[in-house]
Amino acid sequence: MLVTQKFIQPPALMRVFGCSAFLSQASSLSATGRIALNVVGSGARTPRASPSFATVFGSASVRRFASEAPKRADVLSGIALSDPSRPRAPRESYVRKALEFRKSEKLKSVFANPFGGVRVGMVLEELDALAGSIGYAHVLTRPLDESLLVKPESGAPFQAFELPVIVVTASVNRIELYNLMELDSDLIMEGCVAYAGRSSMEVNINVTSISDAGQKPVMNAVFTMVARDTSNRAHTVPKVLPQTVDEQRLYQMLSDDVRNRKFQRESALSEKPPTSEERELIHHTYQDSKRVAPGPESPLSYIGDTRLESTVLMQPQYRNIHNKIFGGFFMKRAYELAWSSAYLFTGKKARFRAVDDVSFLAAGNIGDVSQFTSEIVYTDDKGIQVSVAADVLTPAPEEPNGVRRTRTTTFHFTFVRPEGFTRRVVPFSYEDAMKFVHGRRLMLKLPAELMRW
């Protein structure tokens, strides 16, 4: 099937790919018809000879295709920490993954959604896994062998690894979708560390769709990964030394992003009150809710009335190599709950556009009871903002309801407002008003062209 949807020009962050000069030296798609991962590190000029079937963070969907990985041996031999005093070029952390839907019906069935398209939550899960692989490629002298990630056939737990450093996802700064993903096209994910602070790494990932009709950019993602030592203290990582004009531009853009996020944290609603413009908006919204009472037959709905919940027992199959719950699993579950909220609110299939401003506050553990709670927190004539809070629930007799709730993270998803749909959400409480204002801030940050297709 030919690609017929409108092609939009991606923003500068995707056009400027920090490893673009190196892409021509990467191998073509693997002939295995499965998930292929090519890791190019330590300044090497050619990818590894054999294809890989898993990423360092080992998402569940990838591990299903990992049965042909090499047998376990002394796979850690020769792995050491990169010298933090020697800056590294972006190409040294370059990693490329291919989801070859055109060659594998089995892979296609795993990533299919109920409507015949690509299951976006699974792609988000893969992006988080790839970001972890890229982070390790930057802090180690050579990439981790993929056999570290393969679960033994006996069903025994993953082998414990004494890695000299641990890389974890600190935040998802932005993921934006520019064009439709389809199952009759392969998805190529590739990225590198484009900027590094003291112990943090800004990972830029681009996703391209390749079909018989050609190729098109479909997604860009920026993750912040942090390195910790075995005592859980900050580990100093090598700086990034851009080699090309494009890499320098991307380096500067992500450096500016880091400074902007610091400013945004300082002006967050938890630290400072809303601006005068935002206070006026809250008042007008309050007046609207008095003139037209929110309800099922009303064009207005209270934010709390859009709430959906999902509770999950965290199973060992969701873990990463650190025996913690894989962050991409949280993002997948949160996205699918957010999509359901938008679908039930509008009555139409939700069209995803972005994830923004996600910080992981705590790691998830095997055996945790995690609850995901979604709310539609903001609507305007362009889009719908859905917030999903992820909490860990633990028995606590001293609590009023016998349960203690600990926040793990909050996700923010943007969907396109269906044409002709006029229903809006309004806050009921001051807490809702702060959610409303934050959702508006996130909506205003998005490129205008992102909401037009």
Short mmCIF file of C-alpha atoms in Angstrom, two decimals:
data_model
loop_
_atom_site.label_atom_id
_atom_site.label_comp_id
_atom_site.label_asym_id
_atom_site.label_seq_id
_atom_site.Cartn_x
_atom_site.Cartn_y
_atom_site.Cartn_z
CA MET A 1 0.00 0.00 0.00
CA LEU A 2 1.36 3.39 -0.94
CA VAL A 3 1.80 6.08 1.67
CA THR A 4 -0.98 8.60 1.11
CA GLN A 5 -0.98 10.77 4.22
CA LYS A 6 0.42 14.28 4.15
CA PHE A 7 4.18 14.51 4.62
CA ILE A 8 5.22 17.23 7.05
CA GLN A 9 8.65 18.71 7.33
CA PRO A 10 10.10 17.69 10.71
CA PRO A 11 11.52 20.39 12.97
CA ALA A 12 15.19 21.23 13.07
CA LEU A 13 15.94 18.75 15.83
CA MET A 14 15.10 15.84 13.53
CA ARG A 15 16.59 17.36 10.37
CA VAL A 16 19.86 17.80 12.23
CA PHE A 17 20.79 14.27 13.20
CA GLY A 18 24.05 14.28 15.11
CA CYS A 19 25.30 11.07 13.53
CA SER A 20 24.07 11.78 9.99
CA ALA A 21 27.54 11.78 8.49
CA PHE A 22 28.04 8.31 9.87
CA LEU A 23 24.80 6.72 8.67
CA SER A 24 26.09 5.83 5.23
CA GLN A 25 28.60 3.49 6.87
CA ALA A 26 25.95 1.53 8.76
CA SER A 27 24.89 -1.80 7.35
CA SER A 28 21.65 -2.28 5.45
CA LEU A 29 18.68 -4.02 7.02
CA SER A 30 19.41 -7.46 8.36
CA ALA A 31 18.27 -10.38 6.22
CA THR A 32 16.92 -12.19 9.26
CA GLY A 33 13.46 -10.66 8.98
CA ARG A 34 13.51 -9.92 12.69
CA ILE A 35 14.51 -7.12 14.97
CA ALA A 36 18.04 -6.09 14.10
CA LEU A 37 20.29 -3.91 16.24
CA ASN A 38 23.58 -2.58 14.96
CA VAL A 39 25.90 -1.06 17.54
CA VAL A 40 28.79 1.08 16.40
CA GLY A 41 30.99 2.24 19.24
CA SER A 42 34.52 3.15 20.24
CA GLY A 43 35.07 4.99 16.98
CA ALA A 44 34.65 1.85 14.86
CA ARG A 45 33.90 2.49 11.20
CA THR A 46 31.75 -0.55 10.46
CA PRO A 47 28.88 -2.16 12.32
CA ARG A 48 29.22 -5.45 14.10
CA ALA A 49 29.22 -8.40 11.74
CA SER A 50 26.34 -10.32 13.26
CA PRO A 51 22.88 -8.85 13.87
CA SER A 52 21.59 -8.45 17.39
CA PHE A 53 18.09 -9.12 18.60
CA ALA A 54 17.91 -7.14 21.84
CA THR A 55 18.85 -3.82 23.31
CA VAL A 56 20.62 -3.22 26.56
CA PHE A 57 17.40 -2.51 28.41
CA GLY A 58 15.85 -5.61 26.86
CA SER A 59 12.22 -4.70 26.22
CA ALA A 60 9.85 -7.66 26.32
CA SER A 61 8.93 -7.38 22.65
CA VAL A 62 12.58 -7.61 21.63
CA ARG A 63 13.37 -10.50 23.95
CA ARG A 64 10.74 -12.62 22.20
CA PHE A 65 13.04 -12.71 19.18
CA ALA A 66 16.29 -13.28 21.09
CA SER A 67 16.41 -17.08 21.00
CA GLU A 68 19.29 -17.12 18.54
CA ALA A 69 21.64 -14.98 20.61
CA PRO A 70 25.11 -16.43 21.31
CA LYS A 71 25.67 -18.74 24.24
CA ARG A 72 26.69 -17.16 27.51
CA ALA A 73 30.40 -16.94 28.11
CA ASP A 74 32.67 -14.37 29.61
CA VAL A 75 30.76 -11.66 27.79
CA LEU A 76 32.01 -8.94 30.12
CA SER A 77 35.62 -9.58 29.18
CA GLY A 78 37.27 -6.41 27.96
CA ILE A 79 34.46 -4.10 29.03
CA ALA A 80 35.70 -1.10 30.96
CA LEU A 81 34.60 2.43 31.63
CA SER A 82 35.30 5.12 29.07
CA ASP A 83 37.84 7.69 30.18
CA PRO A 84 35.68 10.60 31.41
CA SER A 85 38.51 13.04 30.63
CA ARG A 86 38.46 12.13 26.92
CA PRO A 87 35.50 13.61 25.02
CA ARG A 88 33.76 11.19 22.66
CA ALA A 89 32.35 11.84 19.20
CA PRO A 90 28.61 11.21 18.70
CA ARG A 91 29.40 8.37 16.28
CA GLU A 92 31.05 6.42 19.11
CA SER A 93 27.66 5.94 20.77
CA TYR A 94 25.68 5.45 17.56
CA VAL A 95 23.18 2.57 17.69
CA ARG A 96 20.72 1.57 14.97
CA LYS A 97 17.73 -0.75 15.31
CA ALA A 98 15.44 -2.00 12.54
CA LEU A 99 11.89 -3.28 12.98
CA GLU A 100 11.52 -5.21 9.73
CA PHE A 101 7.76 -5.60 9.41
CA ARG A 102 7.95 -6.34 5.67
CA LYS A 103 10.00 -9.48 6.29
CA SER A 104 8.38 -10.90 9.42
CA GLU A 105 4.69 -11.63 9.85
CA LYS A 106 5.41 -12.68 13.41
CA LEU A 107 6.98 -9.35 14.27
CA LYS A 108 4.15 -7.55 12.52
CA SER A 109 1.58 -9.39 14.63
CA VAL A 110 3.36 -8.37 17.85
CA PHE A 111 3.29 -4.68 16.90
CA ALA A 112 -0.22 -4.59 15.38
CA ASN A 113 -2.96 -2.55 17.05
CA PRO A 114 -6.68 -3.44 16.86
CA PHE A 115 -7.21 -1.14 13.85
CA GLY A 116 -4.53 -2.57 11.57
CA GLY A 117 -1.88 0.03 12.37
CA VAL A 118 1.29 0.10 14.44
CA ARG A 119 0.89 -0.18 18.21
CA VAL A 120 2.45 3.12 19.26
CA GLY A 121 2.97 2.04 22.87
CA MET A 122 5.26 -0.77 21.70
CA VAL A 123 7.33 1.71 19.67
CA LEU A 124 7.65 3.99 22.70
CA GLU A 125 8.86 0.98 24.69
CA GLU A 126 11.50 0.26 22.04
CA LEU A 127 12.67 3.87 22.03
CA ASP A 128 13.33 3.77 25.77
CA ALA A 129 15.26 0.54 25.37
CA LEU A 130 17.33 1.99 22.55
CA ALA A 131 18.13 5.09 24.61
CA GLY A 132 19.59 2.80 27.27
CA SER A 133 21.76 1.00 24.72
CA ILE A 134 23.06 4.31 23.44
CA GLY A 135 23.85 5.50 26.96
CA TYR A 136 25.91 2.39 27.66
CA ALA A 137 27.73 2.76 24.34
CA HIS A 138 28.87 6.20 25.52
CA VAL A 139 30.08 5.25 29.01
CA LEU A 140 31.74 1.91 28.20
CA THR A 141 34.79 1.18 26.05
CA ARG A 142 32.72 -1.15 23.90
CA PRO A 143 29.00 -1.95 23.68
CA LEU A 144 27.53 -4.62 25.91
CA ASP A 145 27.11 -7.99 24.23
CA GLU A 146 23.47 -8.70 23.50
CA SER A 147 23.74 -12.18 25.05
CA LEU A 148 23.64 -10.43 28.42
CA LEU A 149 19.98 -9.81 27.80
CA VAL A 150 18.79 -13.26 26.83
CA LYS A 151 16.77 -15.13 29.40
CA PRO A 152 18.07 -18.72 29.86
CA GLU A 153 15.89 -21.37 28.24
CA SER A 154 15.41 -23.02 31.63
CA GLY A 155 13.38 -20.01 32.72
CA ALA A 156 15.91 -19.11 35.40
CA PRO A 157 16.27 -15.42 36.31
CA PHE A 158 18.64 -13.19 34.41
CA GLN A 159 22.26 -13.63 35.36
CA ALA A 160 23.52 -10.98 37.79
CA PHE A 161 26.12 -8.72 36.19
CA GLU A 162 28.68 -6.66 38.04
CA LEU A 163 28.69 -3.79 35.60
CA PRO A 164 31.05 -0.93 36.47
CA VAL A 165 28.26 1.59 35.85
CA ILE A 166 24.47 1.69 35.70
CA VAL A 167 22.62 3.77 33.10
CA VAL A 168 18.99 4.65 33.78
CA THR A 169 16.34 6.85 32.18
CA ALA A 170 15.98 10.12 34.09
CA SER A 171 13.44 11.76 31.82
CA VAL A 172 11.68 11.69 28.49
CA ASN A 173 12.08 15.27 27.36
CA ARG A 174 10.07 14.96 24.19
CA ILE A 175 8.81 12.41 21.68
CA GLU A 176 7.03 13.81 18.62
CA LEU A 177 5.25 11.98 15.80
CA TYR A 178 5.44 13.63 12.37
CA ASN A 179 3.92 11.04 10.05
CA LEU A 180 1.86 7.88 10.23
CA MET A 181 3.57 4.58 11.03
CA GLU A 182 2.32 1.60 9.01
CA LEU A 183 2.83 -2.14 9.23
CA ASP A 184 3.77 -2.46 5.57
CA SER A 185 6.81 -0.27 6.20
CA ASP A 186 9.98 -1.01 8.17
CA LEU A 187 10.92 1.30 11.03
CA ILE A 188 14.55 2.32 11.43
CA MET A 189 15.52 3.75 14.82
CA GLU A 190 18.94 5.34 15.18
CA GLY A 191 20.53 7.66 17.64
CA CYS A 192 23.52 8.73 19.67
CA VAL A 193 24.54 10.78 22.68
CA ALA A 194 24.56 14.31 21.28
CA TYR A 195 25.28 16.25 24.50
CA ALA A 196 26.54 15.27 27.96
CA GLY A 197 26.69 16.99 31.30
CA ARG A 198 28.54 15.73 34.36
CA SER A 199 26.65 12.46 34.78
CA SER A 200 23.78 12.97 32.34
CA MET A 201 23.54 12.24 28.63
CA GLU A 202 21.12 13.75 26.12
CA VAL A 203 20.18 10.97 23.70
CA ASN A 204 18.69 12.00 20.36
CA ILE A 205 16.83 9.30 18.41
CA ASN A 206 15.25 9.54 14.97
CA VAL A 207 12.77 7.04 13.54
CA THR A 208 12.41 6.65 9.77
CA SER A 209 9.80 4.62 7.89
CA ILE A 210 10.98 2.73 4.79
CA SER A 211 8.52 1.26 2.29
CA ASP A 212 8.32 0.46 -1.42
CA ALA A 213 7.18 4.07 -1.90
CA GLY A 214 10.35 5.46 -0.33
CA GLN A 215 11.26 6.72 3.11
CA LYS A 216 9.99 9.43 5.43
CA PRO A 217 10.84 10.68 8.93
CA VAL A 218 8.16 9.68 11.41
CA MET A 219 9.40 10.39 14.92
CA ASN A 220 12.03 12.16 17.00
CA ALA A 221 12.79 11.46 20.65
CA VAL A 222 15.09 13.05 23.22
CA PHE A 223 15.87 11.19 26.45
CA THR A 224 18.03 12.17 29.39
CA MET A 225 19.97 9.18 30.67
CA VAL A 226 22.05 9.30 33.85
CA ALA A 227 25.01 7.19 34.91
CA ARG A 228 25.34 5.89 38.47
CA ASP A 229 28.15 3.90 40.05
CA THR A 230 27.64 0.69 41.99
CA SER A 231 27.02 2.75 45.16
CA ASN A 232 24.27 4.70 43.36
CA ARG A 233 26.32 7.87 43.23
CA ALA A 234 26.63 10.09 40.17
CA HIS A 235 29.21 8.73 37.73
CA THR A 236 31.12 11.23 35.58
CA VAL A 237 30.62 10.57 31.86
CA PRO A 238 32.77 11.73 28.92
CA LYS A 239 31.81 15.00 27.31
CA VAL A 240 30.61 15.04 23.71
CA LEU A 241 32.89 16.44 21.02
CA PRO A 242 30.90 17.25 17.85
CA GLN A 243 32.72 16.42 14.62
CA THR A 244 30.50 18.01 11.96
CA VAL A 245 28.48 21.19 11.50
CA ASP A 246 25.24 19.21 11.94
CA GLU A 247 26.54 17.61 15.13
CA GLN A 248 27.54 21.04 16.47
CA ARG A 249 24.08 22.42 15.76
CA LEU A 250 22.40 19.51 17.51
CA TYR A 251 24.83 19.82 20.43
CA GLN A 252 23.92 23.50 20.82
CA MET A 253 20.18 22.82 20.56
CA LEU A 254 20.26 20.16 23.26
CA SER A 255 22.53 22.30 25.44
CA ASP A 256 19.92 25.08 25.18
CA ASP A 257 17.21 22.54 26.02
CA VAL A 258 19.01 21.60 29.23
CA ARG A 259 19.14 25.26 30.31
CA ASN A 260 15.50 25.80 29.35
CA ARG A 261 14.38 22.80 31.40
CA LYS A 262 16.20 24.22 34.42
CA PHE A 263 14.31 27.50 33.98
CA GLN A 264 11.03 25.62 33.58
CA ARG A 265 11.66 23.70 36.80
CA GLU A 266 12.27 26.97 38.63
CA SER A 267 9.01 28.43 37.26
CA ALA A 268 6.97 25.24 37.71
CA LEU A 269 3.56 25.54 39.32
CA SER A 270 4.86 23.66 42.34
CA GLU A 271 7.32 26.52 42.89
CA LYS A 272 5.55 29.64 41.60
CA PRO A 273 1.90 30.65 41.14
CA PRO A 274 0.33 30.93 37.68
CA THR A 275 0.99 34.07 35.68
CA SER A 276 -1.60 36.85 35.54
CA GLU A 277 -2.69 35.64 32.09
CA GLU A 278 -3.13 32.10 33.42
CA ARG A 279 -5.08 33.32 36.47
CA GLU A 280 -7.42 35.21 34.17
CA LEU A 281 -7.90 32.09 32.05
CA ILE A 282 -8.76 30.06 35.16
CA HIS A 283 -11.33 32.67 36.15
CA HIS A 284 -12.95 32.69 32.70
CA THR A 285 -13.06 28.89 32.75
CA TYR A 286 -14.71 29.03 36.18
CA GLN A 287 -17.30 31.44 34.84
CA ASP A 288 -18.01 29.12 31.90
CA SER A 289 -18.65 26.22 34.27
CA LYS A 290 -21.17 28.36 36.17
CA ARG A 291 -23.05 29.38 33.03
CA VAL A 292 -23.13 25.84 31.60
CA ALA A 293 -23.09 23.06 34.18
CA PRO A 294 -20.60 20.30 33.21
CA GLY A 295 -22.12 16.88 32.70
CA PRO A 296 -22.80 14.03 30.23
CA GLU A 297 -25.08 16.16 28.01
CA SER A 298 -23.03 19.33 28.40
CA PRO A 299 -20.24 20.69 26.17
CA LEU A 300 -18.16 20.89 29.37
CA SER A 301 -16.73 18.08 31.52
CA TYR A 302 -14.92 18.29 34.81
CA ILE A 303 -11.36 17.00 34.63
CA GLY A 304 -12.09 14.47 37.37
CA ASP A 305 -15.00 13.02 35.39
CA THR A 306 -12.58 11.89 32.63
CA ARG A 307 -10.51 9.77 35.03
CA LEU A 308 -9.60 6.16 34.11
CA GLU A 309 -7.54 3.74 36.22
CA SER A 310 -5.57 0.59 35.54
CA THR A 311 -3.79 -1.53 38.16
CA VAL A 312 -0.90 -3.86 37.28
CA LEU A 313 1.11 -6.34 39.33
CA MET A 314 4.70 -5.90 38.19
CA GLN A 315 5.92 -9.26 36.91
CA PRO A 316 9.52 -10.43 36.45
CA GLN A 317 8.97 -10.50 32.68
CA TYR A 318 8.91 -6.68 32.75
CA ARG A 319 12.37 -6.31 34.31
CA ASN A 320 15.59 -4.99 32.85
CA ILE A 321 19.11 -6.27 33.48
CA HIS A 322 19.21 -4.35 36.78
CA ASN A 323 16.22 -6.35 38.06
CA LYS A 324 14.07 -3.21 38.06
CA ILE A 325 10.91 -2.69 36.05
CA PHE A 326 11.78 -1.56 32.55
CA GLY A 327 10.88 2.14 32.12
CA GLY A 328 9.57 1.54 28.62
CA PHE A 329 6.94 -0.80 30.06
CA PHE A 330 5.60 2.08 32.19
CA MET A 331 5.47 4.31 29.12
CA LYS A 332 3.65 1.70 27.04
CA ARG A 333 0.99 1.11 29.70
CA ALA A 334 0.58 4.84 30.30
CA TYR A 335 0.20 5.57 26.58
CA GLU A 336 -2.47 2.93 26.05
CA LEU A 337 -4.48 4.21 29.02
CA ALA A 338 -4.13 7.79 27.71
CA TRP A 339 -5.29 6.68 24.26
CA SER A 340 -8.31 5.00 25.82
CA SER A 341 -9.16 8.19 27.72
CA ALA A 342 -9.00 10.31 24.58
CA TYR A 343 -11.06 7.74 22.66
CA LEU A 344 -13.79 7.58 25.28
CA PHE A 345 -13.87 11.37 25.63
CA THR A 346 -14.18 12.12 21.90
CA GLY A 347 -15.84 8.93 20.63
CA LYS A 348 -13.25 8.72 17.87
CA LYS A 349 -9.90 6.95 17.45
CA ALA A 350 -7.27 9.14 19.09
CA ARG A 351 -4.46 10.49 16.91
CA PHE A 352 -1.24 10.69 18.94
CA ARG A 353 1.27 13.50 18.45
CA ALA A 354 3.65 13.86 21.42
CA VAL A 355 4.97 12.84 24.83
CA ASP A 356 6.48 15.65 26.84
CA ASP A 357 7.99 16.53 30.21
CA VAL A 358 8.26 13.08 31.82
CA SER A 359 10.58 12.59 34.80
CA PHE A 360 11.09 9.23 36.49
CA LEU A 361 11.07 9.87 40.23
CA ALA A 362 11.61 6.31 41.42
CA ALA A 363 12.36 2.88 40.00
CA GLY A 364 9.69 0.21 39.83
CA ASN A 365 10.33 -3.13 41.54
CA ILE A 366 9.22 -6.64 40.77
CA GLY A 367 6.12 -7.42 42.81
CA ASP A 368 4.97 -3.80 43.05
CA VAL A 369 1.29 -3.08 42.62
CA SER A 370 1.30 -0.10 40.25
CA GLN A 371 -1.72 2.00 39.47
CA PHE A 372 -1.99 4.19 36.37
CA THR A 373 -4.51 7.05 36.53
CA SER A 374 -5.33 9.11 33.44
CA GLU A 375 -7.18 12.42 33.18
CA ILE A 376 -7.86 14.78 30.31
CA VAL A 377 -6.40 17.94 31.78
CA TYR A 378 -6.62 20.44 28.93
CA THR A 379 -8.40 20.90 25.60
CA ASP A 380 -8.33 23.62 22.98
CA ASP A 381 -9.25 23.95 19.31
CA LYS A 382 -6.14 21.99 18.28
CA GLY A 383 -5.51 19.19 20.74
CA ILE A 384 -6.18 17.21 23.87
CA GLN A 385 -3.71 16.87 26.73
CA VAL A 386 -3.91 13.63 28.74
CA SER A 387 -1.97 13.23 31.99
CA VAL A 388 -1.22 9.73 33.33
CA ALA A 389 0.11 9.37 36.88
CA ALA A 390 1.91 6.14 37.79
CA ASP A 391 1.87 5.25 41.50
CA VAL A 392 3.12 2.30 43.52
CA LEU A 393 0.56 1.04 46.05
CA THR A 394 1.76 -0.67 49.24
CA PRO A 395 -0.18 -1.97 52.25
CA ALA A 396 -0.03 0.54 55.10
CA PRO A 397 -2.38 -0.09 58.06
CA GLU A 398 -1.59 3.36 59.46
CA GLU A 399 -3.05 5.07 56.37
CA PRO A 400 -6.76 5.97 56.36
CA ASN A 401 -7.57 3.54 53.54
CA GLY A 402 -4.85 1.04 54.44
CA VAL A 403 -2.78 1.82 51.31
CA ARG A 404 0.25 4.08 50.79
CA ARG A 405 0.59 5.70 47.36
CA THR A 406 4.07 6.64 46.06
CA ARG A 407 4.37 8.57 42.80
CA THR A 408 6.72 6.99 40.25
CA THR A 409 6.19 9.41 37.39
CA THR A 410 3.61 11.41 35.48
CA PHE A 411 3.29 11.16 31.71
CA HIS A 412 1.88 13.88 29.45
CA PHE A 413 0.45 12.85 26.07
CA THR A 414 -0.89 15.07 23.30
CA PHE A 415 -3.60 13.94 20.86
CA VAL A 416 -5.21 15.78 17.96
CA ARG A 417 -8.69 17.17 18.61
CA PRO A 418 -11.14 15.56 16.15
CA GLU A 419 -12.62 17.91 13.58
CA GLY A 420 -15.99 19.23 14.67
CA PHE A 421 -15.54 18.07 18.27
CA THR A 422 -16.34 20.93 20.68
CA ARG A 423 -16.44 19.39 24.14
CA ARG A 424 -14.00 20.89 26.65
CA VAL A 425 -12.71 20.08 30.12
CA VAL A 426 -12.81 22.51 33.04
CA PRO A 427 -11.21 22.31 36.49
CA PHE A 428 -13.32 21.72 39.60
CA SER A 429 -10.66 22.30 42.28
CA TYR A 430 -7.48 24.36 42.59
CA GLU A 431 -5.45 21.18 42.01
CA ASP A 432 -7.36 20.61 38.79
CA ALA A 433 -6.70 24.21 37.80
CA MET A 434 -2.95 23.64 38.14
CA LYS A 435 -3.23 20.53 35.94
CA PHE A 436 -5.19 22.60 33.43
CA VAL A 437 -2.53 25.33 33.33
CA HIS A 438 0.33 22.85 33.02
CA GLY A 439 -1.45 21.06 30.17
CA ARG A 440 -1.87 24.39 28.40
CA ARG A 441 1.82 25.17 28.81
CA LEU A 442 2.74 21.84 27.22
CA MET A 443 0.33 22.43 24.34
CA LEU A 444 1.79 25.87 23.63
CA LYS A 445 5.32 24.39 23.44
CA LEU A 446 4.45 22.09 20.53
CA PRO A 447 5.30 23.13 16.95
CA ALA A 448 2.15 24.34 15.21
CA GLU A 449 2.68 22.06 12.21
CA LEU A 450 2.64 19.01 14.46
CA MET A 451 -1.10 19.37 15.05
CA ARG A 452 -2.09 20.04 11.44
CA TRP A 453 -1.93 16.60 9.85
#
